[in-house]
GROMACS .gro file of C-alpha atoms in nm:
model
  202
    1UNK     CA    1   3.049  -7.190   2.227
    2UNK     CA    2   2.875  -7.446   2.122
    3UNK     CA    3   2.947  -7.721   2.421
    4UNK     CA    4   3.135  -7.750   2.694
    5UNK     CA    5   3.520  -7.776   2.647
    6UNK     CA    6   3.853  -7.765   2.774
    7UNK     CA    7   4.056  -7.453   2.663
    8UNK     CA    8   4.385  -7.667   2.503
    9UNK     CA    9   4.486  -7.315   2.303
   10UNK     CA   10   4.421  -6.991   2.204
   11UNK     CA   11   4.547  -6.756   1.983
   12UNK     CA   12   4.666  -6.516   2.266
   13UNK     CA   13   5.050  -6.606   2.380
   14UNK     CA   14   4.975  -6.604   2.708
   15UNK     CA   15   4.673  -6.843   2.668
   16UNK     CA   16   4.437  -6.583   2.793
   17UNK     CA   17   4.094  -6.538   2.641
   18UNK     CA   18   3.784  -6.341   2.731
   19UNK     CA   19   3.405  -6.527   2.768
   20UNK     CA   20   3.065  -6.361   2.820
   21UNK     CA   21   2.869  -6.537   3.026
   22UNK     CA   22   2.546  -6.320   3.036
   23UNK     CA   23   2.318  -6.553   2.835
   24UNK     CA   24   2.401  -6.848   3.129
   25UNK     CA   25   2.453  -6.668   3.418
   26UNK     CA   26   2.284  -6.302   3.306
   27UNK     CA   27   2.617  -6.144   3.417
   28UNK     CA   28   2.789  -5.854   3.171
   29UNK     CA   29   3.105  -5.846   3.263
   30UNK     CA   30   3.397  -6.023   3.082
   31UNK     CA   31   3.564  -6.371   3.231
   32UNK     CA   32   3.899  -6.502   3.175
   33UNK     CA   33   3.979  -6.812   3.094
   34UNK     CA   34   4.332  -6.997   3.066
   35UNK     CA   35   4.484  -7.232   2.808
   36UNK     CA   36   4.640  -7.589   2.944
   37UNK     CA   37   4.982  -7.451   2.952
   38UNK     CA   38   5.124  -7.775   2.788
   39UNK     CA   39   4.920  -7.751   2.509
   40UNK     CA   40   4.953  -7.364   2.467
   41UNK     CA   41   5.346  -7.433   2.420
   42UNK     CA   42   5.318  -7.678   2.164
   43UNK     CA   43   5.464  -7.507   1.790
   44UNK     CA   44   5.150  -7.514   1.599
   45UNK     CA   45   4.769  -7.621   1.623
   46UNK     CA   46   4.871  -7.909   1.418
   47UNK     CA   47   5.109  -8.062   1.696
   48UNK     CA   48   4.769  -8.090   1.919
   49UNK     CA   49   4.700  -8.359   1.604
   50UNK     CA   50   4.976  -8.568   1.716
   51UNK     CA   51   4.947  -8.528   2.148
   52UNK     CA   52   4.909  -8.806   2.376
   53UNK     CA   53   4.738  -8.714   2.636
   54UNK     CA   54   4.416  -8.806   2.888
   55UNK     CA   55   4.142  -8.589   3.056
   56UNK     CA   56   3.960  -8.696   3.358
   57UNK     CA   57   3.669  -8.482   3.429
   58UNK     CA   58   3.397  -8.473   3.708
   59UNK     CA   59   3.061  -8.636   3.662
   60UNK     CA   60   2.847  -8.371   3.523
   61UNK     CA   61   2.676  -8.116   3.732
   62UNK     CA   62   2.477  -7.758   3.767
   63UNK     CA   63   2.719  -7.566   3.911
   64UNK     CA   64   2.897  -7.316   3.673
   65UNK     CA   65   3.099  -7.192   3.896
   66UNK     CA   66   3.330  -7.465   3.964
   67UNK     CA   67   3.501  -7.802   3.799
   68UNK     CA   68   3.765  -8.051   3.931
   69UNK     CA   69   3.964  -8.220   3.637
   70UNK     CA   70   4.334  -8.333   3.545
   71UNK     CA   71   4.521  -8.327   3.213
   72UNK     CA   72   4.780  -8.634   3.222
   73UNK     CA   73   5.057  -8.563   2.919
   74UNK     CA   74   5.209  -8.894   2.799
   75UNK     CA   75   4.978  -9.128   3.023
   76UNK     CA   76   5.217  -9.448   2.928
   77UNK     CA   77   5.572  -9.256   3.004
   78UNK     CA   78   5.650  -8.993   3.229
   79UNK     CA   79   5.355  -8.829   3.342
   80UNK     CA   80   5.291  -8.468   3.331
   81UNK     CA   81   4.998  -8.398   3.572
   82UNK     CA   82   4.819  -8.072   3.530
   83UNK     CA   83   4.535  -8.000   3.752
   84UNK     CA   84   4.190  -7.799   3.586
   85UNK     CA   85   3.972  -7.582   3.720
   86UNK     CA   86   3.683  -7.408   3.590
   87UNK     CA   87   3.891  -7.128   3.485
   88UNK     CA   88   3.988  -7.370   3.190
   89UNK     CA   89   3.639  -7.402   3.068
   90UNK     CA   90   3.431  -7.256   2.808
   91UNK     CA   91   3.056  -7.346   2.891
   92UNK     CA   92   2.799  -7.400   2.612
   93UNK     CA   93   2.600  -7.083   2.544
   94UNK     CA   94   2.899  -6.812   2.643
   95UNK     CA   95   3.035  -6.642   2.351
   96UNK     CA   96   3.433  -6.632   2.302
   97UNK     CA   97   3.485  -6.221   2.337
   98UNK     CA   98   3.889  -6.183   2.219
   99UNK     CA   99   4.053  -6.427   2.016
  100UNK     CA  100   4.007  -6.754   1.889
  101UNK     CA  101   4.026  -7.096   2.069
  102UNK     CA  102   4.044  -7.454   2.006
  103UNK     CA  103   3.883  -7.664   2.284
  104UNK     CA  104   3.850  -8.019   2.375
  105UNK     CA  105   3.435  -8.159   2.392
  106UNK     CA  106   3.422  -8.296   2.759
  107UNK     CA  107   3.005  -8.220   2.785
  108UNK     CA  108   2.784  -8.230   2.555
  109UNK     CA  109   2.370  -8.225   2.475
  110UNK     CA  110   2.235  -8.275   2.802
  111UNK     CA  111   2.511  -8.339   3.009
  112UNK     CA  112   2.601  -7.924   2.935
  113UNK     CA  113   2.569  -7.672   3.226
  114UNK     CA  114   2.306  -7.458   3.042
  115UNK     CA  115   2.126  -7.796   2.961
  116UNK     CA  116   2.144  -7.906   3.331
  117UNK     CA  117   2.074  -7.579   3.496
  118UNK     CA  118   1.713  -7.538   3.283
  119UNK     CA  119   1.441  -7.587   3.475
  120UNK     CA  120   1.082  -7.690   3.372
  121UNK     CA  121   0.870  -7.386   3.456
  122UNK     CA  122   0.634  -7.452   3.724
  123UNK     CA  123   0.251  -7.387   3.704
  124UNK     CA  124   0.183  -7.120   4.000
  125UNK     CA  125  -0.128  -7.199   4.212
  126UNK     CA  126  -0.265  -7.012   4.510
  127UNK     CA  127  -0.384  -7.170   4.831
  128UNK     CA  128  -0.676  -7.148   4.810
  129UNK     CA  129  -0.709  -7.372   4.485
  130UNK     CA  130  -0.487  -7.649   4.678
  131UNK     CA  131  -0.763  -7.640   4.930
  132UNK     CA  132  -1.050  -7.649   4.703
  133UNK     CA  133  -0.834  -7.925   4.541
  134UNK     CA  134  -0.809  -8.127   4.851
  135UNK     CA  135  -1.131  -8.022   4.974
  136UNK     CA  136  -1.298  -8.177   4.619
  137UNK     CA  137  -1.075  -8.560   4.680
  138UNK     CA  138  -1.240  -8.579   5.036
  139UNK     CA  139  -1.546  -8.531   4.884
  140UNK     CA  140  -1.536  -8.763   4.596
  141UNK     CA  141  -1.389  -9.043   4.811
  142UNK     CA  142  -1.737  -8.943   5.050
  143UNK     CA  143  -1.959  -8.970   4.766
  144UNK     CA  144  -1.805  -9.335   4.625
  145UNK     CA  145  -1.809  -9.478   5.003
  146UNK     CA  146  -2.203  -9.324   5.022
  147UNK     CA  147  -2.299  -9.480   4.656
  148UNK     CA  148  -2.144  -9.788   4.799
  149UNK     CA  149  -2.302  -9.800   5.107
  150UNK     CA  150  -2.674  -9.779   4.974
  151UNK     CA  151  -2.526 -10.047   4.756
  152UNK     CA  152  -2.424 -10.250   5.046
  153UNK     CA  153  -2.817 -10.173   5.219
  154UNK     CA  154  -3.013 -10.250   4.919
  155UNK     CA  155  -2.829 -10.589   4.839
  156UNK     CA  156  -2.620 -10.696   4.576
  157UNK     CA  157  -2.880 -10.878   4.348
  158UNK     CA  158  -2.960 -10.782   3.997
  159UNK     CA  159  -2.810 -10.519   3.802
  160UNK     CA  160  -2.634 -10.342   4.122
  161UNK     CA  161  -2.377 -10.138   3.945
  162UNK     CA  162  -2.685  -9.944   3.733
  163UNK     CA  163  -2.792  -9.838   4.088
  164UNK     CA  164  -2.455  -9.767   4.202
  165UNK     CA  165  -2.421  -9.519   3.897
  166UNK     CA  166  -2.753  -9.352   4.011
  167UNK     CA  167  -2.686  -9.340   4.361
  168UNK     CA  168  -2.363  -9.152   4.259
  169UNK     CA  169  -2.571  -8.914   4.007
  170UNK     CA  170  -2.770  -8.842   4.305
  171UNK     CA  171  -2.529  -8.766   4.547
  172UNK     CA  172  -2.317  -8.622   4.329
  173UNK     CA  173  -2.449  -8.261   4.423
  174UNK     CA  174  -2.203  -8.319   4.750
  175UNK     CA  175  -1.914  -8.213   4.533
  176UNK     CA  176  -1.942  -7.782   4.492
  177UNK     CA  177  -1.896  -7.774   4.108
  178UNK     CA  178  -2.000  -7.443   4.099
  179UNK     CA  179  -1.826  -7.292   4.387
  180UNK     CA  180  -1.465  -7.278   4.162
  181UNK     CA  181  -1.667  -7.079   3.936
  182UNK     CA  182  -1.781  -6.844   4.190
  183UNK     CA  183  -1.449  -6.799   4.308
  184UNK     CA  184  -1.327  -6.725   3.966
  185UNK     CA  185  -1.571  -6.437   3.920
  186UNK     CA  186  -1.506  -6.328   4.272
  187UNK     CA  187  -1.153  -6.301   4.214
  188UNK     CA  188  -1.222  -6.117   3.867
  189UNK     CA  189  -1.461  -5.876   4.077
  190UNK     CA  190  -1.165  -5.832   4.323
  191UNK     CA  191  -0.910  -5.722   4.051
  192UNK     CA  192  -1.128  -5.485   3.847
  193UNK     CA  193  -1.226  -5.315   4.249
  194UNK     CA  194  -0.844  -5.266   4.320
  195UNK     CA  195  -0.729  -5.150   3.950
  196UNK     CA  196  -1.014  -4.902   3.974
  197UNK     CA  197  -0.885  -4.793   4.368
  198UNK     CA  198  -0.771  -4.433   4.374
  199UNK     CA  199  -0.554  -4.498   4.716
  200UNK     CA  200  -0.331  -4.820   4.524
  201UNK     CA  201  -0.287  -4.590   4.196
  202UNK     CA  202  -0.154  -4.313   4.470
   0.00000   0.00000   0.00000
């Protein structure tokens, strides 16, 4: 399925058809889905061609699992007011398992429920990096209010922000370049010690 759509018809008389769902939700098993009954009992495919009818969907959203709609048959005359639910949706990504189906587009591009529910991944970092992290701001912020306070003792005459650049060259040794290093052969120490542990492999 390419996008998501309303189930209008199917090939099935009832206006049953089967979905899989495993490559959205990673579930095997088969779903059933349900034609609009109005549209199921028209003659042909063709009569869909010459139907008047509206579709008022929700506002786009993750959940898979549920949808409020209605389909309204002859909006300007008598109305025939048939409530949706998600069991008359085909979501993008699900493949059609019996039959054949016709659908109406209500979602599409990034507005889909596969689209909506894919998440950015996320970089994974330990504590103890967010500390150094946090640890390294403080630090910098130190080092510009020190450069800026010999600044403020010397005087501003002549070419101040040369000395401002040195004071921060000489300070600079405030902020423990090295110690992420350290930690990064530490930690490969660590992991070579514990792969090469006879009591984990046990």
């Amino acid at each position: 399925v390419p996008t998501d759509m309303l189930l209008v018809r199917t090939t099935e008389k009832n206006g049953a058809c089967y979905i899989r769902t495993d490559q959205l939700d990673g579930e095997t098993d088969w779903k059933l889905r349900r034609a609009v009954s109005c549209t199921q009992k028209l003659q042909s495919d063709e009569s869909l061609l010459t139907l008047h009818a509206d579709v008022w969907a929700e506002k786009p959203k993750k959940d898979i699992y549920s949808f409020i709609g209605n389909f309204i048959n002859n909006p300007d005359a008598h109305q025939d007011i048939e409530s949706l639910n998600v069991d008359n949706m085909l979501w993008s990504n699900t493949v059609l398992a019996s039959g054949t189906a016709i659908g109406l587009v209500l979602y599409t591009g990034p507005e889909t429920r596969s689209v909506l529910n894919t998440n950015a991944p996320q970089t994974k970092v330990g504590r103890l990096d967010i500390e150094i992290n946090r640890l390294a701001k403080v630090l910098c912020v130190l080092l510009i209010l020190l450069s800026f306070l010999m600044i403020v003792l010397k005087g501003f005459h002549g070419l101040w922000y040369v000395y401002f650049i040195r004071f921060m060259l000489l300070f600079s040794a405030i902020i423990p370049i090295s110690l992420r290093v350290n930690l990064d052969m530490a930690k490969t120490f660590y992991s070579i010690v514990i792969m090469r542990d006879k009591v984990f492999s046990s």
